[in-house]
Amino acid sequence: MKYNILKEIAGENGCDVFENEAMSRHTSFKIGGDADVFLKISNKISLLNVLKYINKERLPYYLIGNGCNLLVCDEGFRGVIIKLAGGEFSNISLKDDVITCGSGVKLSAVCLFAAKNSLSGIEFMWGIPASVGGAVFMNAGAFGGEIKDILVSCEHVDKNLKEIKLSKDGLKNFGYRTSFYTNTENIIIKAFFKLKKSNYTEIKAKMNDFLHRRKAKQPLNYPNAGSIFKRPEGYFVGALLDECGLRGRRVGGAQISLKHSGFIVNTGKATCNDVLNLIKLIQYEVFLKKSVVLELEIKTLNNS
């Protein structure tokens, strides 16, 4: 009954509403069972109205970005999945070398927008299939750069549905794959990036170089969730796994990539349990042989 009322409220607010939606359609791993309710929300007012009811009825919910860093359990999610997409959450604008992005904007769109306006500083993100909100949430990075390096302020809705804008001074605790937003109930709705003027040709050359390096090292021909583990201090994950003889090891349809051992790929019919069991095997072998504890970089979503 509560979910029926939620669906009515969401529909009245112009949200796209899906029942029993396969999460495998919304993750780059192409893995995950059905969510009871899946909502695509395109503006702040609709988001607040939906959250007001969710909070009142204490319904379980989870916010996703572009699903490129997410592993969803085979049983799906007994609750509400929210994705901010379209409308104002997909807007990009420019003022005084500061790009303003809705949280649902894809990083690729931001990179192209910056290049078109001869702005440099975000090229390292070219080729990462994340949304702005997801990238800020986890302080995404590549090739020595991180989102925190260009982020100047951020807007979010807190657990009390209050809209808050924080400058960089207020955005504390940004570190390796962690941010001010990690382990909070805040929902990022907008981010502001400060870039610098440069030459369009040079910017495109950087973007092409980063993309070439990404294609050369990463298994882009198979569904995957990017780097599975955080980089332990003093080590590289791929090299560690190679030294432990793990390259190519598989459990069911999940396999350690033959191209780069830091990635687990879905060879076609991998389940969440396949991936989790392979992760446990990797962690056990690496600790046994190298005394190194590997921590997950990806997020896992289950019903516990």
GROMACS .gro file of C-alpha atoms in nm:
model
  304
    1MET     CA    1   0.000   0.000   0.000
    2LYS     CA    2   0.280   0.244   0.094
    3TYR     CA    3   0.461   0.173  -0.231
    4ASN     CA    4   0.141   0.232  -0.429
    5ILE     CA    5   0.102   0.573  -0.267
    6LEU     CA    6   0.469   0.648  -0.335
    7LYS     CA    7   0.424   0.558  -0.702
    8GLU     CA    8   0.125   0.790  -0.721
    9ILE     CA    9   0.319   1.077  -0.564
   10ALA     CA   10   0.615   1.015  -0.794
   11GLY     CA   11   0.391   0.999  -1.101
   12GLU     CA   12   0.212   1.320  -1.005
   13ASN     CA   13   0.554   1.487  -0.975
   14GLY     CA   14   0.656   1.386  -1.327
   15CYS     CA   15   0.895   1.109  -1.224
   16ASP     CA   16   0.949   0.800  -1.437
   17VAL     CA   17   0.822   0.509  -1.228
   18PHE     CA   18   0.921   0.144  -1.278
   19GLU     CA   19   0.809  -0.160  -1.081
   20ASN     CA   20   1.025  -0.470  -1.031
   21GLU     CA   21   1.302  -0.310  -1.233
   22ALA     CA   22   1.607  -0.526  -1.308
   23MET     CA   23   1.911  -0.355  -1.159
   24SER     CA   24   2.128  -0.536  -1.412
   25ARG     CA   25   2.000  -0.272  -1.656
   26HIS     CA   26   2.142   0.008  -1.443
   27THR     CA   27   2.490  -0.112  -1.351
   28SER     CA   28   2.800  -0.137  -1.568
   29PHE     CA   29   2.853  -0.488  -1.424
   30LYS     CA   30   2.518  -0.592  -1.580
   31ILE     CA   31   2.445  -0.777  -1.255
   32GLY     CA   32   2.162  -0.742  -1.003
   33GLY     CA   33   1.809  -0.857  -0.927
   34ASP     CA   34   1.491  -0.649  -0.929
   35ALA     CA   35   1.420  -0.338  -0.723
   36ASP     CA   36   1.066  -0.306  -0.593
   37VAL     CA   37   1.038   0.053  -0.718
   38PHE     CA   38   1.280   0.242  -0.942
   39LEU     CA   39   1.236   0.618  -0.980
   40LYS     CA   40   1.401   0.855  -1.227
   41ILE     CA   41   1.367   1.207  -1.093
   42SER     CA   42   1.447   1.515  -1.300
   43ASN     CA   43   1.406   1.812  -1.066
   44LYS     CA   44   1.464   1.920  -0.706
   45ILE     CA   45   1.099   1.983  -0.615
   46SER     CA   46   0.999   1.633  -0.723
   47LEU     CA   47   1.292   1.487  -0.530
   48LEU     CA   48   1.189   1.668  -0.212
   49ASN     CA   49   0.826   1.559  -0.246
   50VAL     CA   50   0.927   1.196  -0.296
   51LEU     CA   51   1.177   1.203  -0.008
   52LYS     CA   52   0.919   1.362   0.221
   53TYR     CA   53   0.693   1.059   0.181
   54ILE     CA   54   0.980   0.810   0.195
   55ASN     CA   55   1.105   0.962   0.521
   56LYS     CA   56   0.757   0.979   0.670
   57GLU     CA   57   0.691   0.610   0.603
   58ARG     CA   58   1.054   0.508   0.668
   59LEU     CA   59   1.078   0.326   0.339
   60PRO     CA   60   1.420   0.179   0.252
   61TYR     CA   61   1.580   0.360  -0.041
   62TYR     CA   62   1.913   0.389  -0.218
   63LEU     CA   63   2.045   0.657  -0.452
   64ILE     CA   64   2.247   0.553  -0.755
   65GLY     CA   65   2.447   0.746  -1.008
   66ASN     CA   66   2.542   0.585  -1.336
   67GLY     CA   67   2.593   0.247  -1.167
   68CYS     CA   68   2.955   0.211  -1.279
   69ASN     CA   69   3.090   0.140  -0.931
   70LEU     CA   70   2.805  -0.073  -0.798
   71LEU     CA   71   2.743  -0.443  -0.739
   72VAL     CA   72   2.379  -0.530  -0.667
   73CYS     CA   73   2.284  -0.861  -0.505
   74ASP     CA   74   2.109  -1.132  -0.707
   75GLU     CA   75   1.797  -1.100  -0.490
   76GLY     CA   76   1.759  -0.735  -0.589
   77PHE     CA   77   1.659  -0.457  -0.351
   78ARG     CA   78   1.348  -0.457  -0.136
   79GLY     CA   79   1.286  -0.087  -0.144
   80VAL     CA   80   1.314   0.222  -0.363
   81ILE     CA   81   1.600   0.302  -0.600
   82ILE     CA   82   1.633   0.669  -0.690
   83LYS     CA   83   1.826   0.798  -0.989
   84LEU     CA   84   1.860   1.170  -1.060
   85ALA     CA   85   1.851   1.208  -1.438
   86GLY     CA   86   1.722   1.447  -1.702
   87GLY     CA   87   1.576   1.793  -1.648
   88GLU     CA   88   1.768   2.022  -1.415
   89PHE     CA   89   1.986   1.733  -1.297
   90SER     CA   90   2.131   1.712  -1.650
   91ASN     CA   91   2.199   2.084  -1.694
   92ILE     CA   92   2.547   2.225  -1.759
   93SER     CA   93   2.631   2.595  -1.758
   94LEU     CA   94   2.939   2.816  -1.750
   95LYS     CA   95   3.027   3.140  -1.572
   96ASP     CA   96   3.377   3.281  -1.522
   97ASP     CA   97   3.556   2.951  -1.588
   98VAL     CA   98   3.332   2.770  -1.336
   99ILE     CA   99   3.119   2.490  -1.477
  100THR     CA  100   2.793   2.421  -1.294
  101CYS     CA  101   2.661   2.066  -1.333
  102GLY     CA  102   2.353   1.883  -1.220
  103SER     CA  103   2.441   1.564  -1.034
  104GLY     CA  104   2.299   1.347  -1.311
  105VAL     CA  105   2.532   1.483  -1.579
  106LYS     CA  106   2.774   1.225  -1.714
  107LEU     CA  107   3.142   1.302  -1.672
  108SER     CA  108   3.191   1.253  -2.045
  109ALA     CA  109   2.945   1.539  -2.110
  110VAL     CA  110   3.134   1.766  -1.869
  111CYS     CA  111   3.465   1.684  -2.041
  112LEU     CA  112   3.322   1.765  -2.384
  113PHE     CA  113   3.161   2.086  -2.256
  114ALA     CA  114   3.489   2.197  -2.099
  115ALA     CA  115   3.684   2.120  -2.417
  116LYS     CA  116   3.432   2.311  -2.630
  117ASN     CA  117   3.488   2.613  -2.406
  118SER     CA  118   3.867   2.571  -2.405
  119LEU     CA  119   3.879   2.488  -2.035
  120SER     CA  120   4.136   2.248  -1.896
  121GLY     CA  121   4.162   2.050  -1.574
  122ILE     CA  122   3.909   1.769  -1.609
  123GLU     CA  123   4.065   1.577  -1.898
  124PHE     CA  124   4.174   1.296  -1.665
  125MET     CA  125   3.806   1.201  -1.625
  126TRP     CA  126   3.754   1.140  -1.996
  127GLY     CA  127   3.630   0.786  -2.047
  128ILE     CA  128   3.502   0.727  -1.692
  129PRO     CA  129   3.133   0.629  -1.726
  130ALA     CA  130   3.023   0.797  -1.401
  131SER     CA  131   2.776   1.071  -1.319
  132VAL     CA  132   2.888   1.395  -1.155
  133GLY     CA  133   2.708   1.308  -0.831
  134GLY     CA  134   2.867   0.966  -0.811
  135ALA     CA  135   3.210   1.102  -0.896
  136VAL     CA  136   3.194   1.366  -0.622
  137PHE     CA  137   3.053   1.116  -0.371
  138MET     CA  138   3.352   0.884  -0.410
  139ASN     CA  139   3.609   1.148  -0.510
  140ALA     CA  140   3.668   0.969  -0.838
  141GLY     CA  141   4.010   0.997  -0.991
  142ALA     CA  142   4.247   0.873  -1.258
  143PHE     CA  143   4.598   0.935  -1.386
  144GLY     CA  144   4.696   1.135  -1.079
  145GLY     CA  145   4.391   1.364  -1.076
  146GLU     CA  146   4.090   1.366  -0.845
  147ILE     CA  147   3.753   1.542  -0.844
  148LYS     CA  148   3.851   1.733  -0.528
  149ASP     CA  149   4.123   1.907  -0.730
  150ILE     CA  150   3.868   2.098  -0.937
  151LEU     CA  151   3.561   2.104  -0.708
  152VAL     CA  152   3.494   2.452  -0.564
  153SER     CA  153   3.148   2.402  -0.414
  154CYS     CA  154   2.858   2.162  -0.399
  155GLU     CA  155   2.484   2.169  -0.330
  156HIS     CA  156   2.303   1.889  -0.152
  157VAL     CA  157   1.982   1.798   0.028
  158ASP     CA  158   2.042   1.670   0.381
  159LYS     CA  159   1.846   1.406   0.573
  160ASN     CA  160   1.606   1.675   0.698
  161LEU     CA  161   1.540   1.784   0.337
  162LYS     CA  162   1.724   2.110   0.387
  163GLU     CA  163   1.907   2.248   0.084
  164ILE     CA  164   2.268   2.333   0.161
  165LYS     CA  165   2.554   2.476  -0.046
  166LEU     CA  166   2.909   2.428   0.077
  167SER     CA  167   3.226   2.590  -0.051
  168LYS     CA  168   3.549   2.395  -0.075
  169ASP     CA  169   3.643   2.506   0.277
  170GLY     CA  170   3.331   2.333   0.409
  171LEU     CA  171   3.383   2.017   0.208
  172LYS     CA  172   3.616   1.836   0.444
  173ASN     CA  173   3.743   1.477   0.449
  174PHE     CA  174   3.817   1.436   0.080
  175GLY     CA  175   4.071   1.159   0.038
  176TYR     CA  176   4.145   0.853  -0.168
  177ARG     CA  177   3.801   0.736  -0.294
  178THR     CA  178   3.626   0.907  -0.007
  179SER     CA  179   3.461   1.246   0.039
  180PHE     CA  180   3.261   1.470   0.267
  181TYR     CA  181   2.954   1.279   0.146
  182THR     CA  182   3.073   0.926   0.218
  183ASN     CA  183   2.866   0.757   0.490
  184THR     CA  184   2.615   1.043   0.505
  185GLU     CA  185   2.252   1.069   0.396
  186ASN     CA  186   2.318   1.386   0.197
  187ILE     CA  187   2.204   1.379  -0.166
  188ILE     CA  188   2.423   1.575  -0.406
  189ILE     CA  189   2.217   1.780  -0.649
  190LYS     CA  190   2.473   2.014  -0.805
  191ALA     CA  191   2.851   2.054  -0.831
  192PHE     CA  192   3.072   2.347  -0.934
  193PHE     CA  193   3.409   2.290  -1.102
  194LYS     CA  194   3.678   2.555  -1.142
  195LEU     CA  195   3.889   2.504  -1.454
  196LYS     CA  196   4.148   2.708  -1.637
  197LYS     CA  197   4.168   2.851  -1.986
  198SER     CA  198   4.376   2.656  -2.232
  199ASN     CA  199   4.410   2.567  -2.596
  200TYR     CA  200   4.139   2.347  -2.745
  201THR     CA  201   4.387   2.142  -2.947
  202GLU     CA  202   4.599   2.072  -2.639
  203ILE     CA  203   4.290   1.977  -2.436
  204LYS     CA  204   4.172   1.730  -2.701
  205ALA     CA  205   4.522   1.584  -2.725
  206LYS     CA  206   4.520   1.520  -2.347
  207MET     CA  207   4.175   1.363  -2.366
  208ASN     CA  208   4.280   1.136  -2.651
  209ASP     CA  209   4.595   1.034  -2.465
  210PHE     CA  210   4.403   0.945  -2.148
  211LEU     CA  211   4.144   0.750  -2.346
  212HIS     CA  212   4.415   0.561  -2.536
  213ARG     CA  213   4.585   0.468  -2.208
  214ARG     CA  214   4.254   0.360  -2.059
  215LYS     CA  215   4.171   0.138  -2.357
  216ALA     CA  216   4.519  -0.014  -2.353
  217LYS     CA  217   4.497  -0.118  -1.988
  218GLN     CA  218   4.131  -0.172  -1.905
  219PRO     CA  219   3.896  -0.456  -2.015
  220LEU     CA  220   3.638  -0.229  -2.177
  221ASN     CA  221   3.507  -0.517  -2.392
  222TYR     CA  222   3.348  -0.687  -2.087
  223PRO     CA  223   3.097  -0.554  -1.832
  224ASN     CA  224   3.284  -0.450  -1.519
  225ALA     CA  225   3.269  -0.201  -1.232
  226GLY     CA  226   3.612  -0.046  -1.270
  227SER     CA  227   3.878  -0.101  -1.006
  228ILE     CA  228   3.747  -0.355  -0.756
  229PHE     CA  229   3.990  -0.274  -0.475
  230LYS     CA  230   4.139   0.040  -0.333
  231ARG     CA  231   4.512   0.073  -0.393
  232PRO     CA  232   4.698  -0.037  -0.077
  233GLU     CA  233   4.976   0.197   0.027
  234GLY     CA  234   5.299   0.102  -0.144
  235TYR     CA  235   5.141  -0.143  -0.388
  236PHE     CA  236   4.950  -0.169  -0.714
  237VAL     CA  237   4.654  -0.407  -0.703
  238GLY     CA  238   4.709  -0.555  -1.049
  239ALA     CA  239   5.074  -0.632  -0.978
  240LEU     CA  240   4.986  -0.786  -0.641
  241LEU     CA  241   4.735  -1.024  -0.798
  242ASP     CA  242   4.979  -1.116  -1.074
  243GLU     CA  243   5.247  -1.198  -0.817
  244CYS     CA  244   4.994  -1.422  -0.643
  245GLY     CA  245   4.920  -1.604  -0.971
  246LEU     CA  246   4.560  -1.486  -0.981
  247ARG     CA  247   4.533  -1.337  -1.330
  248GLY     CA  248   4.250  -1.510  -1.516
  249ARG     CA  249   4.113  -1.688  -1.207
  250ARG     CA  250   3.738  -1.726  -1.222
  251VAL     CA  251   3.434  -1.822  -1.020
  252GLY     CA  252   3.131  -1.901  -1.232
  253GLY     CA  253   3.090  -1.619  -1.482
  254ALA     CA  254   3.315  -1.378  -1.292
  255GLN     CA  255   3.679  -1.361  -1.394
  256ILE     CA  256   3.988  -1.164  -1.300
  257SER     CA  257   4.062  -0.981  -1.622
  258LEU     CA  258   4.332  -1.124  -1.844
  259LYS     CA  259   4.405  -0.767  -1.954
  260HIS     CA  260   4.446  -0.611  -1.609
  261SER     CA  261   4.424  -0.806  -1.285
  262GLY     CA  262   4.281  -0.510  -1.095
  263PHE     CA  263   3.948  -0.568  -1.267
  264ILE     CA  264   3.684  -0.839  -1.237
  265VAL     CA  265   3.476  -0.887  -1.551
  266ASN     CA  266   3.138  -1.039  -1.620
  267THR     CA  267   3.208  -1.294  -1.893
  268GLY     CA  268   2.839  -1.324  -1.974
  269LYS     CA  269   2.635  -1.484  -1.699
  270ALA     CA  270   2.807  -1.380  -1.380
  271THR     CA  271   2.599  -1.347  -1.066
  272CYS     CA  272   2.662  -1.122  -0.770
  273ASN     CA  273   2.757  -1.429  -0.568
  274ASP     CA  274   3.014  -1.524  -0.833
  275VAL     CA  275   3.177  -1.183  -0.797
  276LEU     CA  276   3.163  -1.185  -0.416
  277ASN     CA  277   3.315  -1.532  -0.396
  278LEU     CA  278   3.592  -1.431  -0.634
  279ILE     CA  279   3.657  -1.121  -0.423
  280LYS     CA  280   3.688  -1.336  -0.110
  281LEU     CA  281   3.927  -1.570  -0.289
  282ILE     CA  282   4.143  -1.276  -0.398
  283GLN     CA  283   4.151  -1.120  -0.053
  284TYR     CA  284   4.242  -1.454   0.106
  285GLU     CA  285   4.522  -1.533  -0.140
  286VAL     CA  286   4.674  -1.184  -0.127
  287PHE     CA  287   4.673  -1.176   0.252
  288LEU     CA  288   4.811  -1.530   0.271
  289LYS     CA  289   5.095  -1.465   0.029
  290LYS     CA  290   5.163  -1.093   0.076
  291SER     CA  291   5.010  -1.005   0.416
  292VAL     CA  292   4.821  -0.723   0.244
  293VAL     CA  293   4.456  -0.647   0.324
  294LEU     CA  294   4.259  -0.544   0.016
  295GLU     CA  295   3.964  -0.311   0.074
  296LEU     CA  296   3.677  -0.281  -0.171
  297GLU     CA  297   3.651   0.030  -0.387
  298ILE     CA  298   3.317  -0.071  -0.538
  299LYS     CA  299   2.990  -0.031  -0.348
  300THR     CA  300   2.771  -0.334  -0.278
  301LEU     CA  301   2.394  -0.316  -0.244
  302ASN     CA  302   2.197  -0.586  -0.067
  303ASN     CA  303   1.892  -0.610   0.159
  304SER     CA  304   2.075  -0.632   0.490
   0.00000   0.00000   0.00000
